[in-house]
PDB file of C-alpha atoms and ligand atoms in Angstrom:
ATOM      1  CA  MET A  58     -40.898  58.845   5.324  1.00 43.00           C
ATOM      2  CA  PHE A  59     -40.410  58.108   1.341  1.00 55.00           C
ATOM      3  CA  ASP A  60     -40.340  61.460  -0.671  1.00 55.00           C
ATOM      4  CA  PRO A  61     -40.288  60.563  -4.045  1.00 50.00           C
ATOM      5  CA  ARG A  62     -39.939  64.316  -5.126  1.00 47.00           C
ATOM      6  CA  ALA A  63     -37.056  64.708  -3.156  1.00 49.00           C
ATOM      7  CA  ALA A  64     -35.342  61.541  -4.802  1.00 46.00           C
ATOM      8  CA  SER A  65     -36.289  62.875  -8.295  1.00 45.00           C
ATOM      9  CA  SER A  66     -35.218  66.540  -7.787  1.00 40.00           C
ATOM     10  CA  ARG A  67     -31.829  65.437  -6.996  1.00 44.00           C
ATOM     11  CA  SER A  68     -31.124  64.432 -10.724  1.00 48.00           C
ATOM     12  CA  ALA A  69     -33.871  65.568 -12.884  1.00 49.00           C
ATOM     13  CA  PRO A  70     -33.789  68.918 -14.320  1.00 49.00           C
ATOM     14  CA  PRO A  71     -37.284  70.728 -14.979  1.00 46.00           C
ATOM     15  CA  PRO A  72     -38.694  69.086 -18.065  1.00 49.00           C
ATOM     16  CA  ARG A  73     -38.276  70.856 -21.534  1.00 68.00           C
ATOM     17  CA  GLY A  74     -38.707  68.973 -24.494  1.00 86.00           C
ATOM     18  CA  ARG A  75     -39.041  65.167 -24.517  1.00 95.00           C
ATOM     19  CA  VAL A  76     -36.823  63.113 -22.292  1.00 97.00           C
ATOM     20  CA  THR A  77     -36.370  59.486 -23.524  1.00 98.00           C
ATOM     21  CA  ARG A  78     -33.990  56.631 -22.441  1.00 98.00           C
ATOM     22  CA  PHE A  79     -32.656  53.248 -23.522  1.00 98.00           C
ATOM     23  CA  ALA A  80     -32.303  51.014 -20.674  1.00 98.00           C
ATOM     24  CA  PRO A  81     -30.495  47.817 -21.742  1.00 97.00           C
ATOM     25  CA  SER A  82     -29.417  45.053 -19.303  1.00 97.00           C
ATOM     26  CA  PRO A  83     -25.678  43.959 -20.030  1.00 97.00           C
ATOM     27  CA  THR A  84     -26.470  40.336 -20.111  1.00 95.00           C
ATOM     28  CA  GLY A  85     -25.340  39.749 -23.857  1.00 93.00           C
ATOM     29  CA  TRP A  86     -24.057  41.677 -26.941  1.00 94.00           C
ATOM     30  CA  LEU A  87     -26.064  44.292 -28.501  1.00 94.00           C
ATOM     31  CA  HIS A  88     -28.329  42.760 -31.220  1.00 92.00           C
ATOM     32  CA  LEU A  89     -30.508  44.425 -33.851  1.00 93.00           C
ATOM     33  CA  GLY A  90     -33.505  44.361 -31.903  1.00 92.00           C
ATOM     34  CA  HIS A  91     -31.814  46.645 -29.025  1.00 94.00           C
ATOM     35  CA  ALA A  92     -30.277  48.617 -31.873  1.00 96.00           C
ATOM     36  CA  HIS A  93     -33.845  49.409 -33.117  1.00 95.00           C
ATOM     37  CA  SER A  94     -34.930  50.391 -29.512  1.00 96.00           C
ATOM     38  CA  ALA A  95     -32.001  52.730 -28.936  1.00 97.00           C
ATOM     39  CA  LEU A  96     -32.455  54.405 -32.291  1.00 97.00           C
ATOM     40  CA  PHE A  97     -36.065  54.801 -31.719  1.00 97.00           C
ATOM     41  CA  ALA A  98     -35.758  56.061 -28.397  1.00 98.00           C
ATOM     42  CA  ALA A  99     -33.076  58.669 -29.628  1.00 97.00           C
ATOM     43  CA  ARG A 100     -35.249  59.671 -32.508  1.00 96.00           C
ATOM     44  CA  GLN A 101     -38.231  60.301 -30.227  1.00 96.00           C
ATOM     45  CA  ALA A 102     -36.076  62.630 -28.049  1.00 96.00           C
ATOM     46  CA  THR A 103     -34.791  64.608 -31.099  1.00 91.00           C
ATOM     47  CA  ALA A 104     -37.942  64.718 -33.075  1.00 90.00           C
ATOM     48  CA  VAL A 105     -39.115  67.848 -30.946  1.00 87.00           C
ATOM     49  CA  PRO A 106     -36.673  70.879 -30.006  1.00 91.00           C
ATOM     50  CA  GLY A 107     -35.090  70.643 -26.529  1.00 92.00           C
ATOM     51  CA  GLY A 108     -35.318  66.707 -26.170  1.00 95.00           C
ATOM     52  CA  ARG A 109     -32.869  64.500 -24.112  1.00 97.00           C
ATOM     53  CA  PHE A 110     -31.853  61.083 -24.695  1.00 97.00           C
ATOM     54  CA  LEU A 111     -30.355  59.050 -21.630  1.00 98.00           C
ATOM     55  CA  LEU A 112     -28.746  55.671 -21.056  1.00 98.00           C
ATOM     56  CA  ARG A 113     -29.374  53.481 -18.348  1.00 98.00           C
ATOM     57  CA  ILE A 114     -27.578  50.275 -17.270  1.00 98.00           C
ATOM     58  CA  GLU A 115     -30.295  47.933 -15.933  1.00 98.00           C
ATOM     59  CA  ASP A 116     -27.552  45.665 -14.111  1.00 97.00           C
ATOM     60  CA  ILE A 117     -29.400  44.375 -10.839  1.00 96.00           C
ATOM     61  CA  ASP A 118     -29.577  40.915 -12.173  1.00 94.00           C
ATOM     62  CA  THR A 119     -25.874  40.251 -10.785  1.00 91.00           C
ATOM     63  CA  GLY A 120     -25.776  36.542 -11.937  1.00 92.00           C
ATOM     64  CA  ARG A 121     -26.279  37.516 -15.702  1.00 95.00           C
ATOM     65  CA  CYS A 122     -24.977  40.916 -15.931  1.00 97.00           C
ATOM     66  CA  ARG A 123     -21.243  41.298 -17.202  1.00 96.00           C
ATOM     67  CA  PRO A 124     -19.079  44.338 -17.070  1.00 96.00           C
ATOM     68  CA  GLU A 125     -17.666  43.358 -20.733  1.00 97.00           C
ATOM     69  CA  TYR A 126     -21.360  43.685 -22.222  1.00 97.00           C
ATOM     70  CA  ASP A 127     -21.697  46.973 -20.559  1.00 97.00           C
ATOM     71  CA  ALA A 128     -18.462  48.137 -22.053  1.00 97.00           C
ATOM     72  CA  GLY A 129     -19.467  46.442 -25.338  1.00 97.00           C
ATOM     73  CA  LEU A 130     -22.829  47.915 -25.614  1.00 97.00           C
ATOM     74  CA  ARG A 131     -21.651  51.499 -25.040  1.00 98.00           C
ATOM     75  CA  GLU A 132     -19.063  51.027 -27.777  1.00 98.00           C
ATOM     76  CA  ASP A 133     -21.718  49.342 -30.124  1.00 98.00           C
ATOM     77  CA  LEU A 134     -24.007  52.532 -29.526  1.00 98.00           C
ATOM     78  CA  ALA A 135     -21.407  55.036 -30.040  1.00 98.00           C
ATOM     79  CA  TRP A 136     -20.515  52.993 -33.281  1.00 98.00           C
ATOM     80  CA  LEU A 137     -24.013  53.381 -34.282  1.00 98.00           C
ATOM     81  CA  GLY A 138     -23.849  57.063 -34.100  1.00 97.00           C
ATOM     82  CA  LEU A 139     -25.755  57.421 -31.003  1.00 97.00           C
ATOM     83  CA  THR A 140     -24.791  60.152 -28.119  1.00 97.00           C
ATOM     84  CA  TRP A 141     -26.302  60.224 -24.802  1.00 97.00           C
ATOM     85  CA  GLU A 142     -25.921  62.208 -21.435  1.00 96.00           C
ATOM     86  CA  GLU A 143     -23.155  61.476 -19.087  1.00 95.00           C
ATOM     87  CA  PRO A 144     -23.067  60.266 -16.417  1.00 95.00           C
ATOM     88  CA  VAL A 145     -24.898  57.184 -17.255  1.00 97.00           C
ATOM     89  CA  ARG A 146     -27.177  55.950 -14.503  1.00 97.00           C
ATOM     90  CA  ARG A 147     -26.277  52.284 -13.431  1.00 97.00           C
ATOM     91  CA  GLN A 148     -29.397  50.825 -11.721  1.00 96.00           C
ATOM     92  CA  SER A 149     -27.227  48.944  -9.020  1.00 95.00           C
ATOM     93  CA  ASP A 150     -25.757  52.194  -7.702  1.00 96.00           C
ATOM     94  CA  HIS A 151     -29.420  53.035  -6.532  1.00 97.00           C
ATOM     95  CA  LEU A 152     -30.316  50.340  -4.374  1.00 97.00           C
ATOM     96  CA  ALA A 153     -30.835  52.541  -1.306  1.00 97.00           C
ATOM     97  CA  GLU A 154     -33.372  54.471  -3.081  1.00 97.00           C
ATOM     98  CA  HIS A 155     -35.347  51.439  -3.748  1.00 98.00           C
ATOM     99  CA  ALA A 156     -34.998  50.401  -0.253  1.00 98.00           C
ATOM    100  CA  VAL A 157     -36.892  53.755   0.885  1.00 98.00           C
ATOM    101  CA  ALA A 158     -39.607  53.125  -1.755  1.00 98.00           C
ATOM    102  CA  LEU A 159     -39.914  49.553  -0.395  1.00 98.00           C
ATOM    103  CA  ASP A 160     -40.095  50.744   3.421  1.00 98.00           C
ATOM    104  CA  HIS A 161     -42.929  53.284   2.161  1.00 98.00           C
ATOM    105  CA  LEU A 162     -44.953  50.395   0.642  1.00 98.00           C
ATOM    106  CA  ARG A 163     -44.206  48.247   3.646  1.00 97.00           C
ATOM    107  CA  ALA A 164     -45.495  50.878   5.975  1.00 98.00           C
ATOM    108  CA  LEU A 165     -48.684  51.064   4.111  1.00 97.00           C
ATOM    109  CA  GLY A 166     -48.842  47.472   4.753  1.00 97.00           C
ATOM    110  CA  LEU A 167     -48.965  46.445   1.049  1.00 98.00           C
ATOM    111  CA  LEU A 168     -45.914  44.078   1.099  1.00 98.00           C
ATOM    112  CA  TYR A 169     -45.257  40.510   2.419  1.00 98.00           C
ATOM    113  CA  PRO A 170     -42.227  38.216   2.777  1.00 98.00           C
ATOM    114  CA  CYS A 171     -42.646  35.341   0.558  1.00 98.00           C
ATOM    115  CA  PHE A 172     -40.330  32.373   1.463  1.00 98.00           C
ATOM    116  CA  CYS A 173     -41.508  30.243  -1.519  1.00 97.00           C
ATOM    117  CA  THR A 174     -38.841  28.419  -3.797  1.00 96.00           C
ATOM    118  CA  ARG A 175     -39.654  28.182  -7.405  1.00 94.00           C
ATOM    119  CA  LYS A 176     -40.246  24.385  -7.015  1.00 95.00           C
ATOM    120  CA  ASP A 177     -42.656  25.430  -3.877  1.00 94.00           C
ATOM    121  CA  ILE A 178     -44.491  27.413  -6.403  1.00 94.00           C
ATOM    122  CA  GLN A 179     -44.667  25.106  -9.311  1.00 92.00           C
ATOM    123  CA  ALA A 180     -46.089  22.388  -6.863  1.00 93.00           C
ATOM    124  CA  GLU A 181     -48.932  24.656  -5.684  1.00 91.00           C
ATOM    125  CA  ILE A 182     -49.981  25.670  -9.029  1.00 91.00           C
ATOM    126  CA  ALA A 183     -49.694  21.897 -10.455  1.00 90.00           C
ATOM    127  CA  ALA A 184     -51.941  20.884  -7.444  1.00 89.00           C
ATOM    128  CA  SER A 185     -54.705  23.630  -8.835  1.00 84.00           C
ATOM    129  CA  PRO A 186     -55.405  22.688 -12.250  1.00 77.00           C
ATOM    130  CA  SER A 187     -57.341  26.133 -12.805  1.00 83.00           C
ATOM    131  CA  ALA A 188     -54.503  28.404 -11.582  1.00 84.00           C
ATOM    132  CA  PRO A 189     -54.724  31.779 -13.222  1.00 90.00           C
ATOM    133  CA  HIS A 190     -52.316  32.714 -15.881  1.00 92.00           C
ATOM    134  CA  GLY A 191     -50.845  36.291 -16.409  1.00 93.00           C
ATOM    135  CA  PRO A 192     -48.617  37.916 -19.353  1.00 93.00           C
ATOM    136  CA  ASP A 193     -45.577  36.096 -17.581  1.00 89.00           C
ATOM    137  CA  GLY A 194     -47.128  32.739 -16.956  1.00 90.00           C
ATOM    138  CA  PRO A 195     -49.223  31.324 -14.002  1.00 92.00           C
ATOM    139  CA  LEU A 196     -49.853  33.886 -11.192  1.00 95.00           C
ATOM    140  CA  TYR A 197     -48.229  33.184  -7.832  1.00 96.00           C
ATOM    141  CA  PRO A 198     -50.910  31.315  -5.781  1.00 94.00           C
ATOM    142  CA  GLY A 199     -50.685  33.591  -2.592  1.00 94.00           C
ATOM    143  CA  THR A 200     -49.156  30.717  -0.234  1.00 95.00           C
ATOM    144  CA  CYS A 201     -47.145  33.396   1.773  1.00 97.00           C
ATOM    145  CA  ARG A 202     -49.794  35.901   1.878  1.00 97.00           C
ATOM    146  CA  ALA A 203     -51.947  33.662   4.006  1.00 94.00           C
ATOM    147  CA  LEU A 204     -49.097  32.526   6.566  1.00 97.00           C
ATOM    148  CA  ASP A 205     -50.041  32.527   9.888  1.00 97.00           C
ATOM    149  CA  PRO A 206     -48.279  35.909  11.309  1.00 96.00           C
ATOM    150  CA  ALA A 207     -46.682  34.095  14.253  1.00 98.00           C
ATOM    151  CA  GLU A 208     -45.071  31.469  11.547  1.00 97.00           C
ATOM    152  CA  ARG A 209     -44.116  34.592   9.348  1.00 98.00           C
ATOM    153  CA  ALA A 210     -42.381  36.301  12.328  1.00 97.00           C
ATOM    154  CA  ASP A 211     -40.180  33.129  13.304  1.00 98.00           C
ATOM    155  CA  ARG A 212     -39.266  32.538   9.846  1.00 98.00           C
ATOM    156  CA  LEU A 213     -38.181  36.087   9.361  1.00 98.00           C
ATOM    157  CA  ALA A 214     -36.330  35.943  12.776  1.00 98.00           C
ATOM    158  CA  ALA A 215     -34.811  32.770  11.857  1.00 98.00           C
ATOM    159  CA  GLY A 216     -33.403  34.678   8.615  1.00 97.00           C
ATOM    160  CA  GLU A 217     -34.902  32.471   6.272  1.00 98.00           C
ATOM    161  CA  PRO A 218     -34.492  33.859   2.747  1.00 98.00           C
ATOM    162  CA  HIS A 219     -37.421  35.586   1.248  1.00 98.00           C
ATOM    163  CA  ALA A 220     -38.487  38.018  -1.554  1.00 98.00           C
ATOM    164  CA  LEU A 221     -41.159  40.898  -0.865  1.00 98.00           C
ATOM    165  CA  ARG A 222     -44.285  40.529  -2.798  1.00 98.00           C
ATOM    166  CA  LEU A 223     -46.907  43.261  -3.370  1.00 98.00           C
ATOM    167  CA  ASP A 224     -50.067  42.110  -1.999  1.00 98.00           C
ATOM    168  CA  MET A 225     -52.052  43.186  -5.315  1.00 97.00           C
ATOM    169  CA  ALA A 226     -55.665  43.237  -4.294  1.00 97.00           C
ATOM    170  CA  ARG A 227     -54.704  45.655  -1.016  1.00 97.00           C
ATOM    171  CA  ALA A 228     -52.502  47.512  -3.424  1.00 97.00           C
ATOM    172  CA  GLU A 229     -55.197  48.409  -5.767  1.00 96.00           C
ATOM    173  CA  ALA A 230     -57.664  49.175  -3.023  1.00 95.00           C
ATOM    174  CA  HIS A 231     -55.227  51.603  -1.608  1.00 95.00           C
ATOM    175  CA  ALA A 232     -54.658  53.219  -4.849  1.00 93.00           C
ATOM    176  CA  ASP A 233     -58.603  53.466  -5.577  1.00 87.00           C
ATOM    177  CA  ALA A 234     -59.324  54.722  -1.815  1.00 80.00           C
ATOM    178  CA  GLY A 235     -60.758  58.291  -1.555  1.00 65.00           C
ATOM    179  CA  GLY A 236     -63.044  57.772  -4.590  1.00 64.00           C
ATOM    180  CA  SER A 237     -60.090  58.986  -7.232  1.00 69.00           C
ATOM    181  CA  PRO A 238     -60.645  58.252 -11.043  1.00 74.00           C
ATOM    182  CA  ALA A 239     -59.479  54.577 -12.154  1.00 86.00           C
ATOM    183  CA  LEU A 240     -55.843  54.665 -12.911  1.00 94.00           C
ATOM    184  CA  THR A 241     -54.980  55.120 -16.655  1.00 96.00           C
ATOM    185  CA  TRP A 242     -52.060  55.679 -18.965  1.00 98.00           C
ATOM    186  CA  HIS A 243     -51.342  56.663 -22.598  1.00 98.00           C
ATOM    187  CA  ASP A 244     -49.482  54.876 -25.306  1.00 98.00           C
ATOM    188  CA  ALA A 245     -48.702  56.637 -28.331  1.00 97.00           C
ATOM    189  CA  GLY A 246     -49.560  53.849 -30.434  1.00 96.00           C
ATOM    190  CA  ALA A 247     -52.541  51.919 -28.644  1.00 97.00           C
ATOM    191  CA  GLY A 248     -54.209  55.162 -26.895  1.00 98.00           C
ATOM    192  CA  SER A 249     -55.580  55.452 -23.640  1.00 97.00           C
ATOM    193  CA  GLN A 250     -55.395  52.425 -21.245  1.00 97.00           C
ATOM    194  CA  CYS A 251     -57.189  51.555 -18.067  1.00 96.00           C
ATOM    195  CA  ALA A 252     -54.626  50.276 -15.808  1.00 96.00           C
ATOM    196  CA  ARG A 253     -55.174  46.268 -14.757  1.00 95.00           C
ATOM    197  CA  PRO A 254     -52.096  45.474 -12.505  1.00 96.00           C
ATOM    198  CA  SER A 255     -53.809  42.606 -11.214  1.00 95.00           C
ATOM    199  CA  LEU A 256     -53.022  40.639 -14.520  1.00 96.00           C
ATOM    200  CA  PHE A 257     -49.700  39.970 -12.884  1.00 97.00           C
ATOM    201  CA  GLY A 258     -51.073  38.842  -9.372  1.00 97.00           C
ATOM    202  CA  ASP A 259     -48.719  39.445  -6.309  1.00 98.00           C
ATOM    203  CA  VAL A 260     -45.559  40.627  -8.069  1.00 98.00           C
ATOM    204  CA  VAL A 261     -41.975  40.439  -6.484  1.00 98.00           C
ATOM    205  CA  LEU A 262     -40.575  44.031  -5.649  1.00 98.00           C
ATOM    206  CA  ALA A 263     -37.625  42.553  -4.127  1.00 98.00           C
ATOM    207  CA  ARG A 264     -35.909  39.392  -5.088  1.00 97.00           C
ATOM    208  CA  LYS A 265     -34.571  36.801  -2.522  1.00 96.00           C
ATOM    209  CA  ASP A 266     -30.852  37.562  -4.223  1.00 94.00           C
ATOM    210  CA  ILE A 267     -30.969  41.293  -4.655  1.00 95.00           C
ATOM    211  CA  PRO A 268     -33.328  43.636  -2.901  1.00 96.00           C
ATOM    212  CA  THR A 269     -35.019  45.124  -5.745  1.00 98.00           C
ATOM    213  CA  SER A 270     -36.828  44.070  -9.062  1.00 98.00           C
ATOM    214  CA  TYR A 271     -37.593  44.901 -12.611  1.00 97.00           C
ATOM    215  CA  HIS A 272     -40.724  46.355 -11.794  1.00 98.00           C
ATOM    216  CA  LEU A 273     -39.594  48.585  -8.980  1.00 98.00           C
ATOM    217  CA  ALA A 274     -36.328  49.686 -10.319  1.00 98.00           C
ATOM    218  CA  VAL A 275     -37.537  50.744 -13.760  1.00 98.00           C
ATOM    219  CA  THR A 276     -40.278  52.736 -12.298  1.00 98.00           C
ATOM    220  CA  LEU A 277     -38.333  54.305  -9.921  1.00 98.00           C
ATOM    221  CA  ASP A 278     -35.401  55.135 -12.196  1.00 98.00           C
ATOM    222  CA  ASP A 279     -37.652  56.568 -14.937  1.00 98.00           C
ATOM    223  CA  ALA A 280     -39.168  58.830 -12.246  1.00 98.00           C
ATOM    224  CA  ALA A 281     -35.566  59.875 -10.823  1.00 97.00           C
ATOM    225  CA  GLN A 282     -34.151  60.544 -14.210  1.00 97.00           C
ATOM    226  CA  GLY A 283     -37.116  62.634 -15.286  1.00 97.00           C
ATOM    227  CA  VAL A 284     -38.016  60.302 -18.244  1.00 98.00           C
ATOM    228  CA  THR A 285     -41.194  62.093 -19.949  1.00 97.00           C
ATOM    229  CA  LEU A 286     -41.691  59.322 -22.694  1.00 98.00           C
ATOM    230  CA  VAL A 287     -40.786  55.888 -21.984  1.00 98.00           C
ATOM    231  CA  THR A 288     -40.253  53.948 -25.258  1.00 98.00           C
ATOM    232  CA  ARG A 289     -39.631  50.223 -25.205  1.00 97.00           C
ATOM    233  CA  GLY A 290     -40.607  46.923 -27.132  1.00 95.00           C
ATOM    234  CA  GLN A 291     -44.203  45.668 -27.255  1.00 95.00           C
ATOM    235  CA  ASP A 292     -43.316  42.564 -25.095  1.00 94.00           C
ATOM    236  CA  LEU A 293     -43.251  44.909 -22.128  1.00 97.00           C
ATOM    237  CA  PHE A 294     -46.503  46.558 -22.887  1.00 98.00           C
ATOM    238  CA  GLU A 295     -48.404  44.688 -19.994  1.00 97.00           C
ATOM    239  CA  ALA A 296     -45.791  45.224 -17.437  1.00 98.00           C
ATOM    240  CA  THR A 297     -46.656  49.091 -17.598  1.00 98.00           C
ATOM    241  CA  HIS A 298     -49.957  48.369 -15.865  1.00 98.00           C
ATOM    242  CA  VAL A 299     -47.966  47.485 -12.801  1.00 98.00           C
ATOM    243  CA  HIS A 300     -45.691  50.476 -13.075  1.00 98.00           C
ATOM    244  CA  ARG A 301     -48.802  52.690 -13.428  1.00 98.00           C
ATOM    245  CA  LEU A 302     -49.791  51.130 -10.062  1.00 97.00           C
ATOM    246  CA  LEU A 303     -46.322  51.778  -8.402  1.00 98.00           C
ATOM    247  CA  GLN A 304     -46.352  55.337  -9.723  1.00 98.00           C
ATOM    248  CA  ALA A 305     -49.856  55.977  -7.823  1.00 96.00           C
ATOM    249  CA  LEU A 306     -48.561  53.931  -4.541  1.00 97.00           C
ATOM    250  CA  LEU A 307     -45.163  56.117  -4.547  1.00 97.00           C
ATOM    251  CA  ASP A 308     -46.731  59.427  -5.592  1.00 96.00           C
ATOM    252  CA  LEU A 309     -44.525  59.666  -8.809  1.00 97.00           C
ATOM    253  CA  PRO A 310     -45.064  61.362 -12.113  1.00 97.00           C
ATOM    254  CA  VAL A 311     -46.664  59.583 -14.892  1.00 97.00           C
ATOM    255  CA  PRO A 312     -44.635  59.485 -18.106  1.00 98.00           C
ATOM    256  CA  GLU A 313     -46.039  58.886 -21.541  1.00 98.00           C
ATOM    257  CA  TYR A 314     -45.260  55.504 -23.241  1.00 98.00           C
ATOM    258  CA  HIS A 315     -44.555  54.249 -26.653  1.00 98.00           C
ATOM    259  CA  HIS A 316     -44.277  50.495 -26.770  1.00 98.00           C
ATOM    260  CA  HIS A 317     -42.625  49.694 -30.351  1.00 95.00           C
ATOM    261  CA  GLY A 318     -43.138  46.553 -32.608  1.00 91.00           C
ATOM    262  CA  LEU A 319     -40.267  43.950 -32.172  1.00 89.00           C
ATOM    263  CA  LEU A 320     -37.880  43.153 -34.715  1.00 84.00           C
ATOM    264  CA  THR A 321     -38.150  39.725 -35.999  1.00 80.00           C
ATOM    265  CA  ASP A 322     -35.999  37.197 -38.154  1.00 75.00           C
ATOM    266  CA  ALA A 323     -37.121  35.949 -41.875  1.00 74.00           C
ATOM    267  CA  ALA A 324     -39.134  33.446 -40.050  1.00 76.00           C
ATOM    268  CA  GLY A 325     -40.927  35.704 -38.033  1.00 77.00           C
ATOM    269  CA  ARG A 326     -39.213  34.909 -34.790  1.00 78.00           C
ATOM    270  CA  ARG A 327     -38.093  37.497 -32.248  1.00 76.00           C
ATOM    271  CA  LEU A 328     -34.495  38.416 -32.306  1.00 69.00           C
ATOM    272  CA  ALA A 329     -32.635  36.939 -29.024  1.00 63.00           C
ATOM    273  CA  LYS A 330     -29.359  37.668 -27.566  1.00 58.00           C
ATOM    274  CA  ARG A 331     -28.164  34.069 -28.343  1.00 61.00           C
ATOM    275  CA  ASP A 332     -28.614  34.929 -32.384  1.00 64.00           C
ATOM    276  CA  ASN A 333     -24.830  35.973 -32.587  1.00 64.00           C
ATOM    277  CA  ALA A 334     -25.420  36.649 -36.324  1.00 62.00           C
ATOM    278  CA  ARG A 335     -27.603  39.494 -35.563  1.00 83.00           C
ATOM    279  CA  ALA A 336     -25.050  41.190 -32.881  1.00 92.00           C
ATOM    280  CA  VAL A 337     -24.083  44.669 -33.782  1.00 96.00           C
ATOM    281  CA  ARG A 338     -20.454  43.524 -32.930  1.00 95.00           C
ATOM    282  CA  THR A 339     -20.418  40.794 -35.520  1.00 94.00           C
ATOM    283  CA  LEU A 340     -21.889  43.051 -38.345  1.00 95.00           C
ATOM    284  CA  ARG A 341     -19.392  45.760 -37.439  1.00 96.00           C
ATOM    285  CA  GLU A 342     -16.532  43.154 -37.471  1.00 95.00           C
ATOM    286  CA  ALA A 343     -17.696  42.073 -40.687  1.00 95.00           C
ATOM    287  CA  GLY A 344     -17.275  45.262 -42.174  1.00 97.00           C
ATOM    288  CA  VAL A 345     -21.089  46.474 -42.527  1.00 97.00           C
ATOM    289  CA  PRO A 346     -20.980  50.156 -41.899  1.00 97.00           C
ATOM    290  CA  PRO A 347     -23.108  51.864 -39.387  1.00 97.00           C
ATOM    291  CA  ALA A 348     -25.804  53.409 -41.922  1.00 97.00           C
ATOM    292  CA  ASP A 349     -26.368  49.701 -43.269  1.00 96.00           C
ATOM    293  CA  VAL A 350     -26.719  48.482 -39.716  1.00 96.00           C
ATOM    294  CA  ARG A 351     -29.266  51.428 -38.811  1.00 96.00           C
ATOM    295  CA  ALA A 352     -31.369  50.176 -41.920  1.00 94.00           C
ATOM    296  CA  MET A 353     -31.144  46.471 -40.823  1.00 93.00           C
ATOM    297  CA  ALA A 354     -32.456  47.569 -37.538  1.00 93.00           C
ATOM    298  CA  GLY A 355     -35.430  49.375 -39.165  1.00 89.00           C
ATOM    299  CA  VAL A 356     -34.417  52.728 -38.481  1.00 88.00           C
ATOM    300  CA  PRO A 357     -33.039  54.017 -41.771  1.00 86.00           C
ATOM    301  CA  ASP A 358     -31.140  57.556 -41.884  1.00 87.00           C
ATOM    302  CA  ALA A 359     -33.711  60.224 -42.931  1.00 74.00           C
TER     303      ALA A 359
HETATM  304  N1  LIG B 133     -33.856  46.285 -19.003  1.00 95.13           N
HETATM  305  C1  LIG B 133     -35.017  45.931 -20.011  1.00 95.13           C
HETATM  306  C2  LIG B 133     -34.491  45.093 -21.022  1.00 95.13           C
HETATM  307  O1  LIG B 133     -33.292  44.950 -21.303  1.00 95.13           O
HETATM  308  C3  LIG B 133     -35.779  47.085 -20.482  1.00 95.13           C
HETATM  309  C4  LIG B 133     -36.541  47.879 -19.801  1.00 95.13           C
HETATM  310  C5  LIG B 133     -37.411  48.920 -20.075  1.00 95.13           C
HETATM  311  O2  LIG B 133     -37.146  49.668 -21.147  1.00 95.13           O
HETATM  312  O3  LIG B 133     -38.295  49.248 -19.236  1.00 95.13           O
HETATM  313  O4  LIG B 133     -35.319  44.474 -21.289  1.00 95.13           O
END
């Protein structure tokens, strides 16, 4: 049986002050946008006494993550003047905990295997011009949700590769059962929000290539690390609707949120990892001092 409190109490001390984190994926060099996010999280932790700032390496995307980026981003963060608690949590070390949560959701009847390839999904969406869209693009059309149970069992028995998707309608109904009030969460900038996870449709909770996903991993790890204030870019604002539903289904504590604005270049475009000129490493090597980089990242020294 999934017991999130047991999982959390192993690593989370009793909350005192704010606990924030920076959770980069080591898929490229740290750029000014990340520096902004990391400095923002660290400042939020230290703004009130007793705060703690954590670093978490989100390395579940094994195809894109590289050890040199992991080492490089820690070096760049330290050069920027940041300190964090050790040991650093590495997401890929916790897949067993993610599996326990998936078992719990499966036992509630809220997961189903999805055998579709990207191509299958695109073809299905192209065939229905009014396919609904969510924040990440067109929603999964539900092909495998409607599979005949015997066919599903045969394909599983044959070892056909599959992802695990959350049956969103059932999951929402489950969270609503018992007449409890609608799910809400709070963002420091945008105020109180009613959770609308169905914006995303039947999200993937375990990928074909790795038995977890961003939504599942981030929600579980924030709870396990005792994070009380999740800070991250505005681009992930809507994802919080899904995380709030997972917290309800897995009986996890609900942190506060603060989604910050994104740093843009002079043309108003979001900074990306491919912008090497904006890499902290490039600026460092060019002799720009840390205080200037902190100012360029939009978090000048007080
Ligand atoms: N690992 C995610 C990223 O690098 C951030 C996740 C989060 O802060 O929730 O975009």
